Coordinates of C-alpha atoms in Angstrom, one line a residue:
M943 CA 184.4 177.7 -48.7
D944 CA 184.6 179.8 -45.5
R945 CA 188.1 179.2 -44.0
T946 CA 186.9 180.1 -40.5
N947 CA 184.8 177.0 -40.4
H948 CA 187.8 174.8 -40.6
T949 CA 190.0 176.4 -38.0
A950 CA 190.3 175.9 -34.2
A951 CA 188.3 178.5 -32.2
T952 CA 190.2 181.1 -30.1
E953 CA 188.2 179.9 -27.1
Y954 CA 185.9 177.0 -26.1
I955 CA 182.9 176.6 -23.9
L956 CA 183.0 174.0 -21.2
L957 CA 179.5 172.7 -21.0
G958 CA 179.9 170.9 -17.6
L959 CA 176.5 170.4 -16.1
Q960 CA 174.9 173.7 -16.9
D961 CA 171.4 172.2 -17.1
H962 CA 171.8 171.1 -13.4
H963 CA 173.0 174.2 -11.7
S964 CA 172.0 173.1 -8.2
L965 CA 174.1 170.0 -8.7
E966 CA 177.0 172.1 -9.9
I967 CA 176.9 174.1 -6.6
A968 CA 177.0 170.9 -4.6
L969 CA 179.9 169.7 -6.8
F970 CA 181.7 173.0 -6.2
V971 CA 181.6 172.6 -2.5
L972 CA 182.6 168.9 -2.7
C973 CA 185.4 169.4 -5.2
L974 CA 186.8 172.4 -3.5
G975 CA 187.1 170.4 -0.2
I976 CA 188.6 167.4 -2.0
Y977 CA 191.1 169.6 -3.9
C978 CA 192.3 171.3 -0.7
I979 CA 192.7 167.8 0.9
T980 CA 194.7 166.6 -2.2
L981 CA 197.0 169.6 -2.1
L982 CA 197.6 169.6 1.7
G983 CA 197.8 165.8 2.1
N984 CA 200.2 165.2 -0.8
A985 CA 202.3 168.2 0.0
F986 CA 202.6 167.1 3.6
L987 CA 203.6 163.6 2.5
V988 CA 206.3 164.9 0.2
G989 CA 207.6 167.2 2.9
L990 CA 207.6 164.4 5.5
I991 CA 209.6 162.2 3.1
V992 CA 212.1 164.9 2.5
M993 CA 212.6 165.8 6.1
D994 CA 212.7 162.3 7.7
P995 CA 215.9 160.4 6.7
H996 CA 214.2 157.1 7.7
L997 CA 212.0 157.6 4.6
H998 CA 214.9 158.1 2.2
S999 CA 214.4 154.8 0.4
P1000 CA 213.4 153.9 -3.1
M1001 CA 209.8 153.1 -2.1
Y1002 CA 209.3 156.6 -0.6
F1003 CA 211.1 158.2 -3.5
F1004 CA 208.5 156.8 -5.8
I1005 CA 205.7 157.7 -3.4
S1006 CA 206.8 161.3 -3.5
N1007 CA 206.7 161.2 -7.3
L1008 CA 203.1 159.9 -7.1
S1009 CA 202.2 162.7 -4.8
L1010 CA 203.7 165.3 -7.2
I1011 CA 201.7 163.7 -10.0
D1012 CA 198.5 164.0 -7.9
I1013 CA 199.2 167.7 -7.0
C1014 CA 200.1 168.7 -10.6
G1015 CA 197.3 166.6 -12.2
T1016 CA 194.5 168.0 -10.1
S1017 CA 195.9 171.5 -10.3
S1018 CA 195.9 171.4 -14.1
F1019 CA 192.1 171.5 -14.4
T1020 CA 190.4 171.9 -11.0
P1021 CA 190.7 175.7 -10.5
M1022 CA 189.1 176.4 -13.9
M1023 CA 186.5 173.7 -13.2
L1024 CA 185.5 175.4 -9.9
L1025 CA 184.9 178.7 -11.8
N1026 CA 182.8 176.7 -14.3
F1027 CA 180.6 175.4 -11.4
L1028 CA 179.9 178.9 -10.2
D1029 CA 179.0 180.0 -13.7
V1030 CA 181.7 182.7 -13.3
Q1031 CA 183.6 181.5 -16.4
R1032 CA 182.5 178.8 -18.8
T1033 CA 184.9 179.7 -21.6
I1034 CA 188.6 178.6 -21.9
S1035 CA 191.1 180.0 -24.3
F1036 CA 192.7 177.8 -26.9
P1037 CA 196.2 177.9 -25.3
S1038 CA 194.7 177.1 -21.9
C1039 CA 192.6 174.2 -23.4
A1040 CA 195.6 172.8 -25.2
L1041 CA 197.8 173.0 -22.1
Q1042 CA 195.1 171.4 -20.0
M1043 CA 194.6 168.5 -22.4
Y1044 CA 198.4 168.0 -22.6
L1045 CA 199.0 168.0 -18.9
T1046 CA 196.0 165.7 -18.0
L1047 CA 197.0 163.1 -20.6
A1048 CA 200.7 163.3 -19.7
L1049 CA 200.3 163.0 -16.0
G1050 CA 197.7 160.2 -16.3
T1051 CA 200.2 158.2 -18.5
T1052 CA 203.0 158.9 -16.1
E1053 CA 201.0 157.6 -13.2
C1054 CA 200.3 154.3 -15.0
L1055 CA 204.0 153.8 -15.6
L1056 CA 204.9 154.9 -12.1
L1057 CA 202.6 152.3 -10.6
V1058 CA 204.4 149.5 -12.5
V1059 CA 207.8 150.7 -11.3
M1060 CA 206.5 150.8 -7.7
A1061 CA 205.3 147.2 -8.2
Y1062 CA 208.8 146.2 -9.4
D1063 CA 210.2 147.9 -6.3
R1064 CA 207.9 145.8 -4.0
Y1065 CA 208.9 142.7 -6.0
V1066 CA 212.6 143.2 -5.5
A1067 CA 212.0 144.1 -1.8
I1068 CA 210.1 140.9 -1.1
C1069 CA 211.5 138.4 -3.6
Q1070 CA 215.2 139.5 -3.5
P1071 CA 215.6 141.3 -0.2
L1072 CA 219.3 140.8 0.1
R1073 CA 219.9 142.5 -3.3
Y1074 CA 217.4 145.2 -2.8
L1075 CA 219.9 148.1 -2.2
E1076 CA 222.0 146.9 -5.1
L1077 CA 219.1 146.5 -7.6
M1078 CA 217.2 149.6 -6.5
N1079 CA 220.2 152.0 -6.1
G1080 CA 219.7 155.8 -6.2
Q1081 CA 221.0 156.2 -9.7
L1082 CA 218.7 153.6 -11.1
C1083 CA 215.7 155.0 -9.3
T1084 CA 216.4 158.5 -10.7
Q1085 CA 216.8 157.1 -14.2
M1086 CA 213.5 155.1 -13.9
A1087 CA 211.7 158.2 -12.7
A1088 CA 213.1 160.4 -15.4
T1089 CA 212.1 157.8 -18.0
I1090 CA 208.5 157.4 -16.9
W1091 CA 208.0 161.2 -16.7
G1092 CA 209.7 161.7 -20.1
T1093 CA 207.6 158.9 -21.7
G1094 CA 204.3 160.3 -20.3
F1095 CA 205.0 163.8 -21.5
A1096 CA 206.3 162.7 -24.9
N1097 CA 203.3 160.5 -25.5
S1098 CA 201.0 163.4 -24.6
L1099 CA 202.9 165.7 -26.9
L1100 CA 202.4 163.3 -29.8
H1101 CA 198.6 163.0 -29.3
S1102 CA 198.2 166.8 -28.6
I1103 CA 200.0 167.7 -31.9
L1104 CA 197.9 165.3 -33.9
A1105 CA 194.7 166.5 -32.2
W1106 CA 195.2 170.2 -32.8
R1107 CA 196.3 169.6 -36.4
L1108 CA 192.8 168.4 -37.2
P1109 CA 190.3 170.7 -38.9
F1110 CA 187.5 172.1 -36.6
C1111 CA 184.2 173.2 -38.1
G1112 CA 183.4 176.1 -35.9
H1113 CA 181.7 174.0 -33.2
H1114 CA 183.5 175.0 -30.0
I1115 CA 181.4 173.5 -27.2
I1116 CA 183.2 170.9 -25.2
N1117 CA 180.7 168.6 -23.4
H1118 CA 182.9 168.1 -20.4
F1119 CA 184.3 169.8 -17.2
F1120 CA 187.7 170.2 -18.8
C1121 CA 189.6 169.8 -22.1
E1122 CA 189.9 166.0 -22.1
I1123 CA 191.3 164.6 -25.4
L1124 CA 188.3 162.4 -26.3
A1125 CA 186.0 165.3 -25.8
V1126 CA 188.2 167.6 -27.9
L1127 CA 188.4 165.0 -30.8
K1128 CA 184.6 165.0 -31.0
L1129 CA 184.8 168.6 -32.2
A1130 CA 186.9 167.7 -35.3
C1131 CA 185.2 167.5 -38.7
G1132 CA 188.1 165.7 -40.3
D1133 CA 189.2 162.0 -40.3
I1134 CA 190.3 161.0 -36.7
S1135 CA 191.1 157.4 -37.6
L1136 CA 194.8 158.0 -37.1
N1137 CA 194.2 159.6 -33.7
A1138 CA 191.9 156.8 -32.6
L1139 CA 194.5 154.2 -33.7
L1140 CA 197.4 155.8 -31.9
L1141 CA 195.2 156.3 -28.8
M1142 CA 194.3 152.6 -28.9
V1143 CA 198.0 151.6 -29.3
A1144 CA 199.1 154.0 -26.5
T1145 CA 196.3 152.6 -24.2
V1146 CA 197.5 149.0 -24.8
V1147 CA 201.2 149.8 -24.4
L1148 CA 201.0 152.4 -21.6
T1149 CA 198.0 151.4 -19.6
V1150 CA 197.1 147.7 -20.2
T1151 CA 200.7 146.4 -20.4
P1152 CA 201.6 148.1 -17.0
L1153 CA 198.5 146.5 -15.5
L1154 CA 199.6 143.1 -16.7
L1155 CA 203.1 143.6 -15.4
I1156 CA 201.7 144.7 -12.0
C1157 CA 199.6 141.5 -11.9
L1158 CA 202.7 139.4 -12.8
S1159 CA 204.7 141.1 -10.1
Y1160 CA 202.1 140.4 -7.5
I1161 CA 201.9 136.7 -8.5
F1162 CA 205.6 136.4 -7.7
I1163 CA 205.2 138.5 -4.6
L1164 CA 202.3 136.4 -3.3
T1165 CA 204.2 133.2 -4.1
A1166 CA 207.2 134.5 -2.1
I1167 CA 205.0 135.6 0.8
L1168 CA 203.2 132.2 1.1
R1169 CA 206.7 130.6 1.4
I1170 CA 207.4 132.6 4.6
P1171 CA 207.0 130.1 7.5
S1172 CA 205.7 132.4 10.2
A1173 CA 202.3 134.2 10.1
T1174 CA 203.9 137.3 11.5
G1175 CA 206.5 137.4 8.7
R1176 CA 203.8 136.9 6.1
S1177 CA 201.7 139.7 7.6
K1178 CA 204.7 142.1 7.7
A1179 CA 205.6 141.3 4.1
F1180 CA 202.1 141.8 2.8
S1181 CA 201.7 145.0 4.7
T1182 CA 204.5 146.6 2.7
C1183 CA 202.5 146.0 -0.5
S1184 CA 199.0 146.6 0.7
A1185 CA 199.1 150.4 0.2
H1186 CA 200.4 150.1 -3.4
L1187 CA 197.9 147.4 -4.2
T1188 CA 195.0 149.5 -2.9
V1189 CA 196.1 152.5 -5.0
V1190 CA 196.4 150.2 -8.1
V1191 CA 192.8 148.9 -7.5
I1192 CA 191.4 152.4 -7.1
F1193 CA 193.2 153.7 -10.2
Y1194 CA 192.5 150.9 -12.6
G1195 CA 189.1 150.2 -11.1
T1196 CA 187.9 153.7 -11.7
I1197 CA 189.3 153.8 -15.3
S1198 CA 187.6 150.5 -16.1
F1199 CA 184.3 151.8 -14.7
M1200 CA 184.7 155.0 -16.7
Y1201 CA 185.5 153.5 -20.1
F1202 CA 183.4 150.3 -19.9
K1203 CA 180.2 152.0 -18.8
P1204 CA 177.0 151.2 -20.8
K1205 CA 176.8 153.2 -24.1
D1206 CA 173.2 154.3 -23.4
Q1207 CA 174.1 155.8 -20.0
D1208 CA 173.2 159.4 -19.3
P1209 CA 176.1 161.6 -20.5
S1210 CA 175.9 163.6 -17.2
V1211 CA 176.5 160.4 -15.2
G1212 CA 179.6 159.7 -17.4
K1213 CA 181.0 163.1 -16.8
I1214 CA 180.5 162.8 -13.0
I1215 CA 182.3 159.4 -13.1
T1216 CA 185.2 161.0 -14.9
L1217 CA 185.3 163.8 -12.4
L1218 CA 185.4 161.3 -9.5
Y1219 CA 188.3 159.5 -11.2
A1220 CA 190.2 162.8 -11.8
I1221 CA 189.8 164.4 -8.4
V1222 CA 188.8 161.8 -5.8
A1223 CA 191.5 159.2 -6.5
P1224 CA 194.5 161.6 -6.0
S1225 CA 193.1 162.7 -2.7
L1226 CA 193.0 159.2 -1.4
N1227 CA 196.6 158.2 -2.3
A1228 CA 198.3 160.3 0.4
F1229 CA 195.9 158.9 3.1
I1230 CA 196.4 155.3 1.9
Y1231 CA 200.2 155.6 2.2
S1232 CA 199.9 157.4 5.5
L1233 CA 197.3 155.3 7.3
R1234 CA 198.6 151.9 6.0
N1235 CA 202.3 152.5 6.5
T1236 CA 204.0 152.0 9.8
E1237 CA 207.0 154.1 8.9
V1238 CA 205.0 157.1 7.8
R1239 CA 202.9 156.9 10.9
A1240 CA 206.1 156.8 13.0
A1241 CA 207.4 159.9 11.1
V1242 CA 204.1 161.8 11.7
T1243 CA 204.2 160.9 15.4
A1244 CA 207.8 162.1 15.6
L1245 CA 206.9 165.3 13.9
V1246 CA 203.9 166.0 16.1
W1247 CA 205.8 165.3 19.3
G1248 CA 209.0 167.0 18.3
G1249 CA 211.0 163.8 17.8
L1250 CA 211.9 164.3 14.2
L1251 CA 215.3 165.9 15.1
T1252 CA 216.0 162.9 17.2
R1253 CA 215.2 160.6 14.3
K1254 CA 217.6 162.5 12.1
T1255 CA 220.4 162.3 14.6
S1256 CA 219.8 158.6 15.2
H1257 CA 219.8 158.0 11.5
F1258 CA 223.3 159.4 11.2

């Protein structure tokens, strides 16, 4: 038997939407603009949190982590995808494909876990406000952040190792915009039942369970908010959660639409939906936390009008 038929190719072809080149040009312009917005918006938010001492709190520490995930996540595949749209380069080397698959899976998992930690932060802030600084101290926040990043990357490493150990039968065309793990597994000619089982377990543990914990947190939060006697107090309490809740709805809503779409749907439509999940959602997060957050708006105003130094002085 020819051994080359059962080895991974040295490079892969990213199919994208090559049969719809005019649509790819439109997607190039759209995705380039969104990618620039994602980089600038999230980098600005991280810089603002670092510079303004009024934003040195657990909530903004986790928001800065979310922004870093958005920057790294989109940067792991967008530059190569833009070249693909222009028909400049549709091939990707094996190491680049392996790294791309590893990073996209790792950062997606990390974001799921980060969202549940952020929900816990809001639960403590509203349900146990007097113990907030004690329960969400700096050391614990750092440990939680390190744990979720480590878990996300360890989970991705496991799936990546198992995926690339599979035999590949010479077919090296990936029917996607980038090296996504499900698209790569379709190239394997061996038994992928173990991969499928572990992916299902990881989805339940690292995606579905966090969603259930987020829902549970908001049940307690909503109960606590409804007990606040004044309408102003209820509105203020809910406003501290609205941005996070919006991000959760966008994140899980897009995932649900992507994975529970009809089986007979046009594959091109499915790829575009995946693209929207991967590139549009990260661009929205920075704006959601900026526009729906009074403290961030105040920090932006101080920066624009030169009052940031005054805010630093007053903080100390």
